[in-house]
PDB file of C-alpha atoms and ligand atoms in Angstrom:
ATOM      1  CA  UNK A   1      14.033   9.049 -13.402  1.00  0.00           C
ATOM      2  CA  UNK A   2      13.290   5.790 -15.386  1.00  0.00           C
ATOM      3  CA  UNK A   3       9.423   4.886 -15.876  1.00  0.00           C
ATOM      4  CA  UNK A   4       9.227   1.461 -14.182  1.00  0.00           C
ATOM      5  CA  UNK A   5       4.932   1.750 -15.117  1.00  0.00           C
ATOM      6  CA  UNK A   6       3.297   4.189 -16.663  1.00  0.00           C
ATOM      7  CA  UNK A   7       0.556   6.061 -15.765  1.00  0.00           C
ATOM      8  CA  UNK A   8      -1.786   4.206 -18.655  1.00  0.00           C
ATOM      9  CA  UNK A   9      -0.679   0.967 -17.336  1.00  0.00           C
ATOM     10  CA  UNK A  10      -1.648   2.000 -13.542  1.00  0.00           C
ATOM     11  CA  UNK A  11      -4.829   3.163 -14.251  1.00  0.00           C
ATOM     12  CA  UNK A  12      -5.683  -0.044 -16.284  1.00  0.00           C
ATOM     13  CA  UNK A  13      -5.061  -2.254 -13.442  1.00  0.00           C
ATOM     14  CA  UNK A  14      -5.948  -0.372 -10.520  1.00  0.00           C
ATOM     15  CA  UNK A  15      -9.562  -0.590 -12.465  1.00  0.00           C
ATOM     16  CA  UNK A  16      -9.573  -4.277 -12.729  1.00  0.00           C
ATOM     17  CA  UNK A  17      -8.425  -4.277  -8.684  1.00  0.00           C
ATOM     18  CA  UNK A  18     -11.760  -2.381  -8.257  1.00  0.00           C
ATOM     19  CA  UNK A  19     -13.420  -4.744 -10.760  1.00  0.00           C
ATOM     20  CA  UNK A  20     -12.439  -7.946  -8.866  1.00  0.00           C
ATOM     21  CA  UNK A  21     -12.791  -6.125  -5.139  1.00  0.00           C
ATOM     22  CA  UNK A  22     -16.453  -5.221  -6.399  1.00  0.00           C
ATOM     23  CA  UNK A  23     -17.639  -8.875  -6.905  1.00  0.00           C
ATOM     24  CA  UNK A  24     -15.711 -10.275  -3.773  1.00  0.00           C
ATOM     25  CA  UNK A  25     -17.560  -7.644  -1.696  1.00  0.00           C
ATOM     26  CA  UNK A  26     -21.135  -7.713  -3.022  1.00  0.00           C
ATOM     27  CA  UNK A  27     -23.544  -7.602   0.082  1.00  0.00           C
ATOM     28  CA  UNK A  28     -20.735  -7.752   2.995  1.00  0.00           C
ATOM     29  CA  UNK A  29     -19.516  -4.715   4.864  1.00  0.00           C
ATOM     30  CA  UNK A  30     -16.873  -3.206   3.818  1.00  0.00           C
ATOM     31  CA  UNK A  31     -14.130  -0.793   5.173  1.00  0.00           C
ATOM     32  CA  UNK A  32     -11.149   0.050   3.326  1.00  0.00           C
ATOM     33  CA  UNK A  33      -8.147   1.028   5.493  1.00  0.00           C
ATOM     34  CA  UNK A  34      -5.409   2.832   3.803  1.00  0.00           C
ATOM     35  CA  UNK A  35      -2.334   3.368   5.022  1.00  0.00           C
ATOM     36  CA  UNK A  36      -0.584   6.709   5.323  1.00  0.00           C
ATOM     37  CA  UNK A  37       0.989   8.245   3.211  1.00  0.00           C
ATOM     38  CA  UNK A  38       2.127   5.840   0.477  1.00  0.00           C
ATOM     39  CA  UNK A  39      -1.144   4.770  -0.167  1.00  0.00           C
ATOM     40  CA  UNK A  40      -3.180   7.340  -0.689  1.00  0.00           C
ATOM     41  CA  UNK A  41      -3.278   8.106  -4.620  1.00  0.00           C
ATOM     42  CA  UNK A  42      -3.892   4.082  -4.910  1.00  0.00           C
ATOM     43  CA  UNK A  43      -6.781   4.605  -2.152  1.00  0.00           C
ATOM     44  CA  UNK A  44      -8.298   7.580  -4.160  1.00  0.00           C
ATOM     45  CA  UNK A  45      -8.401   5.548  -7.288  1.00  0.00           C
ATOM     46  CA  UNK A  46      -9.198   2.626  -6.016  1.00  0.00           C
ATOM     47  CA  UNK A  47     -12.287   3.603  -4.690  1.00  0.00           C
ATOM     48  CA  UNK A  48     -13.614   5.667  -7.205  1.00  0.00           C
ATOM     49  CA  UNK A  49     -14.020   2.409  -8.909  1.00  0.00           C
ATOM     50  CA  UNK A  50     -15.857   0.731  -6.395  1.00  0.00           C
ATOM     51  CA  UNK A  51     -19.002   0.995  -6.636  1.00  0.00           C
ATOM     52  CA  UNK A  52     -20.508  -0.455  -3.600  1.00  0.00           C
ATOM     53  CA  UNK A  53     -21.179   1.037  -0.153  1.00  0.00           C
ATOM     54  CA  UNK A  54     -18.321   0.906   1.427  1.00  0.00           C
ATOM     55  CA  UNK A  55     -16.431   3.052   4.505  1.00  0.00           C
ATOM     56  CA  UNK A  56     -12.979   4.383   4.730  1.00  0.00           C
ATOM     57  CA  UNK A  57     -10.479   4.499   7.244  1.00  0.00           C
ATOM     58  CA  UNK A  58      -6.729   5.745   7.729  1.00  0.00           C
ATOM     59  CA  UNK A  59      -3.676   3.895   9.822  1.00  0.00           C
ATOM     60  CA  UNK A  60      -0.258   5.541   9.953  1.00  0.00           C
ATOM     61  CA  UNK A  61       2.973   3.337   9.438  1.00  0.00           C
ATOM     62  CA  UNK A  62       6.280   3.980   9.128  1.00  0.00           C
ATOM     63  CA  UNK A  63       9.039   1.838   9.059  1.00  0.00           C
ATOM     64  CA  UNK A  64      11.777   3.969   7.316  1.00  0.00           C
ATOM     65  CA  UNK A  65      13.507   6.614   9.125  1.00  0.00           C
ATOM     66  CA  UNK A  66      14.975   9.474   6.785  1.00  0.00           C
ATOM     67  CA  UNK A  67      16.343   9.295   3.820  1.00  0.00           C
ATOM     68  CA  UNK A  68      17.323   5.880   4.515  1.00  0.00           C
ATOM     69  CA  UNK A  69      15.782   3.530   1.933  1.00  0.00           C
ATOM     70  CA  UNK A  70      16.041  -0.048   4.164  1.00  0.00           C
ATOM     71  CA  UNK A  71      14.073  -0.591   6.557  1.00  0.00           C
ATOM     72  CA  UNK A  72      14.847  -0.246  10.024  1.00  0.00           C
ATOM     73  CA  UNK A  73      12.480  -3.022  11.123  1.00  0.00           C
ATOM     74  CA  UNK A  74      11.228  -0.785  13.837  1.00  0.00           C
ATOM     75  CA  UNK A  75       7.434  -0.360  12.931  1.00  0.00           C
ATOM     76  CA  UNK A  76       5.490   3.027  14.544  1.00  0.00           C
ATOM     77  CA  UNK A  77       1.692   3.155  14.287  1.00  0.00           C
ATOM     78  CA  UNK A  78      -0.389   5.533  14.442  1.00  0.00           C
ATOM     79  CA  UNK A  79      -4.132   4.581  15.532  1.00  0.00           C
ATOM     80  CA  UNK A  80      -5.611   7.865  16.064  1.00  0.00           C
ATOM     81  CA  UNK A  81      -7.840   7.973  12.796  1.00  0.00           C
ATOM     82  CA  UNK A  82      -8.158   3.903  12.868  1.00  0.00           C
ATOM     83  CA  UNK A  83     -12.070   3.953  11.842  1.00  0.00           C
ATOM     84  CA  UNK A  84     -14.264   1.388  14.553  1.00  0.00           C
ATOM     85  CA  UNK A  85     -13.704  -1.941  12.471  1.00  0.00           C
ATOM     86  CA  UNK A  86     -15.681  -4.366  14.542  1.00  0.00           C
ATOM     87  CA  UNK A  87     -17.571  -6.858  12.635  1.00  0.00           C
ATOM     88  CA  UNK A  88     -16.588  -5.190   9.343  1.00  0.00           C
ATOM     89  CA  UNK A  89     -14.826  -6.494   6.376  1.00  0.00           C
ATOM     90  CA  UNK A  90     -11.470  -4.764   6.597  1.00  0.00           C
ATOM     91  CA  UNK A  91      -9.520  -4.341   3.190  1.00  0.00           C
ATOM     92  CA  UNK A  92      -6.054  -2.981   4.318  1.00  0.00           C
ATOM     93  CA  UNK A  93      -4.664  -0.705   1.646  1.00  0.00           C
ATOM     94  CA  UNK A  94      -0.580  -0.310   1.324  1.00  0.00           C
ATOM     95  CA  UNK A  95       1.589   1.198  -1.885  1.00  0.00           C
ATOM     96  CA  UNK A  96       4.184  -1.563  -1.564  1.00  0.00           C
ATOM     97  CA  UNK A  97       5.030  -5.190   0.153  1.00  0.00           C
ATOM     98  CA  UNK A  98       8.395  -4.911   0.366  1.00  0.00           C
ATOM     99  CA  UNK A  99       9.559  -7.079   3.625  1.00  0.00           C
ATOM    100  CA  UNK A 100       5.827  -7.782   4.660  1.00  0.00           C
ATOM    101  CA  UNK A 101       6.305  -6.555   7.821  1.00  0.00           C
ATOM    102  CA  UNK A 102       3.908  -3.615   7.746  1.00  0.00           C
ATOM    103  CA  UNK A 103       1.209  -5.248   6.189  1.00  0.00           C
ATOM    104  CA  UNK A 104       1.175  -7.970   8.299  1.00  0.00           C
ATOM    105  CA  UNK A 105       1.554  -6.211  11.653  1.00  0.00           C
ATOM    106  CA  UNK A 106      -1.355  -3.999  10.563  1.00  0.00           C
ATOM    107  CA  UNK A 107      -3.637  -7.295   9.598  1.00  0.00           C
ATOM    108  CA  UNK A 108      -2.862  -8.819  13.159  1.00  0.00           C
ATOM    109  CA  UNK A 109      -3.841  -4.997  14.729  1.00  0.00           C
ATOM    110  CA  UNK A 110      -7.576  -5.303  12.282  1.00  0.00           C
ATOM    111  CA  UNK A 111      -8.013  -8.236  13.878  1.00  0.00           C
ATOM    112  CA  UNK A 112      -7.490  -7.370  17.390  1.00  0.00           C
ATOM    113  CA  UNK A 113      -9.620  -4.567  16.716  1.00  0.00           C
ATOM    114  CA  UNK A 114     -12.838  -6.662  16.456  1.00  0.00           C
ATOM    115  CA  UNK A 115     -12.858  -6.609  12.058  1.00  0.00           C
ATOM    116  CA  UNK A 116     -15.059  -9.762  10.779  1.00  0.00           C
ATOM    117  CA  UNK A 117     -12.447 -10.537   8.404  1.00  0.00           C
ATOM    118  CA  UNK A 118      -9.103  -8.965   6.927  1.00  0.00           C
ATOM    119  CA  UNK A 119      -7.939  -8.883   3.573  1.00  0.00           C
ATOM    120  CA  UNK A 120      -4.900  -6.976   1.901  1.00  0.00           C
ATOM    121  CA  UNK A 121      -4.786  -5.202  -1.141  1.00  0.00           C
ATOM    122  CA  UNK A 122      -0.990  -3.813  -2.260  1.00  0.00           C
ATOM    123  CA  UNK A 123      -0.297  -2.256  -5.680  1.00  0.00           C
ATOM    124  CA  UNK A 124       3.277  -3.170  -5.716  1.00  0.00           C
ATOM    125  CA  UNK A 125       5.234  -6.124  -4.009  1.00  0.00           C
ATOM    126  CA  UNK A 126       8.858  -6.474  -4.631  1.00  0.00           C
ATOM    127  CA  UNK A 127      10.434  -9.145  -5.844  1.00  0.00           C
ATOM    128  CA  UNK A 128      12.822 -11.187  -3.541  1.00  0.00           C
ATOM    129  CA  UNK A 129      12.609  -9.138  -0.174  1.00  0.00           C
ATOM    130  CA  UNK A 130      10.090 -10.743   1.537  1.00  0.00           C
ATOM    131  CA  UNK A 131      10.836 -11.635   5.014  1.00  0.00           C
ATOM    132  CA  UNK A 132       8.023 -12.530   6.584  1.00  0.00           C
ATOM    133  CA  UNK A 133       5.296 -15.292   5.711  1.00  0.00           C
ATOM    134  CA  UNK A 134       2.639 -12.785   3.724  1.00  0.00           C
ATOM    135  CA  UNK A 135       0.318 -13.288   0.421  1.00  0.00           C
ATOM    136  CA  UNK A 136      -1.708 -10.227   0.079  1.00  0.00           C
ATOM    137  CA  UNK A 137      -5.140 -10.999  -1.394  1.00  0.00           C
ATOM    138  CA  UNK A 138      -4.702  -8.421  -4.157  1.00  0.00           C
ATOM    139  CA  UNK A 139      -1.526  -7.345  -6.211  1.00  0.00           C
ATOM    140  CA  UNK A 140      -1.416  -4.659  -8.372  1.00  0.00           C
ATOM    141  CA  UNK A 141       2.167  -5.702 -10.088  1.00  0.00           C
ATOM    142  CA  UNK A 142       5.096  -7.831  -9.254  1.00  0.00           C
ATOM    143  CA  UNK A 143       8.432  -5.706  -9.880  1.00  0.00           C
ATOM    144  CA  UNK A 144      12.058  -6.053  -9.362  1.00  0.00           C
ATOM    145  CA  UNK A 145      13.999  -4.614  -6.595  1.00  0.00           C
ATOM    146  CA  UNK A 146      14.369  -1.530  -7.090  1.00  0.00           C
ATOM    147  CA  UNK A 147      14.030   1.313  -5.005  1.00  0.00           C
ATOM    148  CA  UNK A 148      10.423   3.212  -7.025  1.00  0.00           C
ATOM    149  CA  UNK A 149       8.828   6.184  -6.196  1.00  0.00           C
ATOM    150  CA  UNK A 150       5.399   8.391  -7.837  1.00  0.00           C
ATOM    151  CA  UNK A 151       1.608   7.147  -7.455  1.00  0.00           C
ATOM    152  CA  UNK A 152       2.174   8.022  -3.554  1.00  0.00           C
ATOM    153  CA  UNK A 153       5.995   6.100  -2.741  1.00  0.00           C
ATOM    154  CA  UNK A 154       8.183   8.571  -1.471  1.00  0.00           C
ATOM    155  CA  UNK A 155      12.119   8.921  -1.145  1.00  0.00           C
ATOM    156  CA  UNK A 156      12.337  10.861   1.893  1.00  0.00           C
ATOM    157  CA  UNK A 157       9.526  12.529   1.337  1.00  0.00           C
ATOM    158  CA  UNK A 158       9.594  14.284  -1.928  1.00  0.00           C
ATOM    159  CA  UNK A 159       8.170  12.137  -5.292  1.00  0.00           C
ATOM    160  CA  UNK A 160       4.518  10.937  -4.232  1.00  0.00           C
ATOM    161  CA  UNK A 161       3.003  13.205  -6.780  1.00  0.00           C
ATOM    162  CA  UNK A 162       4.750  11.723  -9.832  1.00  0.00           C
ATOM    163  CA  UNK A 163       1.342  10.137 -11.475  1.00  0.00           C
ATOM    164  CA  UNK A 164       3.914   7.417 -12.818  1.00  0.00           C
ATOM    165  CA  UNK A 165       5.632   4.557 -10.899  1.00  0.00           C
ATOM    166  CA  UNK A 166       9.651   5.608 -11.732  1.00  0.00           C
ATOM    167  CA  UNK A 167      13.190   4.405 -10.250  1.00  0.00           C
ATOM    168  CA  UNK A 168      15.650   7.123  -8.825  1.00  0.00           C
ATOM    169  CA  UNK A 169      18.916   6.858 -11.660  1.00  0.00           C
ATOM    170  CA  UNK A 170      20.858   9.008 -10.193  1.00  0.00           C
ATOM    171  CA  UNK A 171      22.502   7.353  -6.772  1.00  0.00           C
ATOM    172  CA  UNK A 172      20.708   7.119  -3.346  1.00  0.00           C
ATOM    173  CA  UNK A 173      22.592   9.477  -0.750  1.00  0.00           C
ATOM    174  CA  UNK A 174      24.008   6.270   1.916  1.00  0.00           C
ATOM    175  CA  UNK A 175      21.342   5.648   4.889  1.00  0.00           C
ATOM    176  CA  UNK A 176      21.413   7.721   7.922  1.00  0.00           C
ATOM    177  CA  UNK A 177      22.847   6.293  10.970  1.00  0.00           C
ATOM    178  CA  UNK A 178      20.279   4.948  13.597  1.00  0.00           C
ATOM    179  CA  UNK A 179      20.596   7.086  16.352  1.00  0.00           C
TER     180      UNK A 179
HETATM  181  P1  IMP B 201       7.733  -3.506   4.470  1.00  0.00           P
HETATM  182  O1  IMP B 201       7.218  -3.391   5.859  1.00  0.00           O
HETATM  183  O2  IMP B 201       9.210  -3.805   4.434  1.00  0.00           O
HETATM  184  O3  IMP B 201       6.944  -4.449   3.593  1.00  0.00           O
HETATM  185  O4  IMP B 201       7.706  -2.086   3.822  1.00  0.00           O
HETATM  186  C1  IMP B 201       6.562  -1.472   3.443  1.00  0.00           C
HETATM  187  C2  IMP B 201       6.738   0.028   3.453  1.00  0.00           C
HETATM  188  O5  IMP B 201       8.071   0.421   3.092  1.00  0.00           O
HETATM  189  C3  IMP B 201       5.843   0.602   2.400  1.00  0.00           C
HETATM  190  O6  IMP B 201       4.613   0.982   2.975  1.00  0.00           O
HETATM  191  C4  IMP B 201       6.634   1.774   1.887  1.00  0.00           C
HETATM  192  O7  IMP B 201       6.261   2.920   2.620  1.00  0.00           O
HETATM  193  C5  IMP B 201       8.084   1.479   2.170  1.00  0.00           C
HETATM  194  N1  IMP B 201       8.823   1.048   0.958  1.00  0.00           N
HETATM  195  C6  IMP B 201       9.311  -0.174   0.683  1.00  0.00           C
HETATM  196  N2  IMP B 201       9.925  -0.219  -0.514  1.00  0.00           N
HETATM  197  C7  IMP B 201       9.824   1.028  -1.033  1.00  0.00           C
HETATM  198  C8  IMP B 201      10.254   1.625  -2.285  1.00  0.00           C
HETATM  199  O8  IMP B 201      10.842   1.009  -3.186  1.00  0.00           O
HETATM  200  N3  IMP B 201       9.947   2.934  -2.429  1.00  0.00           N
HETATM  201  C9  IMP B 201       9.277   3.665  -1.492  1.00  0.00           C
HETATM  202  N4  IMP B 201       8.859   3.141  -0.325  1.00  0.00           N
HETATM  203  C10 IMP B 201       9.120   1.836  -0.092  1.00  0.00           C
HETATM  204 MG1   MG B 202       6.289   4.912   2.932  1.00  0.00          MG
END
């Protein structure tokens, strides 16, 4: 495994995130809503450098299917531990922009749920895969693309507890066939 960004350098930035969230959100009410399971590491640290009141909530996405590592632009949420957003200031938490689809099918759902306003807070967006209109408020880093894992990203499930942002060397097993 290569170190795309080391822990040092994570830490550093995901402080001035909290830094820069903190004076945005002085006096207004404010939910963070993490999405499961990339971003939880970035939620925990995130928000342990916040230091206004704020709530937490959870939404579960997943747009990758197995150890396939495109997406299958088939979205599944899961709303059962969405928090009660209405006239709240949502900021939606996700690991990586990487199409934009997620993010920007959970933003619509914040809104439909009643939140006062939506932002979008990503630590990583990917270089030249975007394929749907999306600027997420706050970006941790800009990188290549490259498939990463660690700090929460998974391949297939195994890597999110890497404390370091790293790309697989050795070859991805091919994608499994939709069924
Ligand atoms: P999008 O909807 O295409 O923007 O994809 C966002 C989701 O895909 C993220 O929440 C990740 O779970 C996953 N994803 C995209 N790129 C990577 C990667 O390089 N490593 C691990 N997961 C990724
Ligand atoms: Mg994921």
């Amino acid at each position: 495994m290569d170190v795309l960004i080391s822990e040092s350098e994570i830490q550093r930035r995901v402080t001035e995130l909290a830094h820069q969230i903190e004076v945005d959100y002085q006096g207004r009410p404010l939910t963070v809503v993490a999405v499961l399971t990339g971003s939880l590491v970035f939620l925990a640290d995130l928000i342990r450098n916040i230091r206004l009141p704020l709530r937490v909530g959870l939404l579960q996405a997943s747009s990758y299917r197995g150890a396939s590592t495109v997406s299958t632009g088939t979205l599944l949420i899961n709303e059962s531990f969405a928090p009660d957003v209405a006239g709240r200031d949502v900021l939606l938490l996700d690991d990586i922009l990487d199409t934009g689809l997620t993010i920007s099918a959970l933003a619509q759902r914040m809104r439909e749920r009643g939140a006062a306003r939506v932002r979008t807070a990503v630590l990583l967006r990917k270089i030249g895969r975007q394929a749907v209109p999306f600027e997420p408020d706050y970006t941790g880093f800009s990188i290549p693309d490259r498939f990463v894992v660690g700090y929460g990203l998974d391949f297939n499930d195994d890597y999110r507890h890497i404390p370091y942002i790293g790309v697989l060397t050795d070859p991805l097993p091919a994608a499994d066939p939709l069924p």
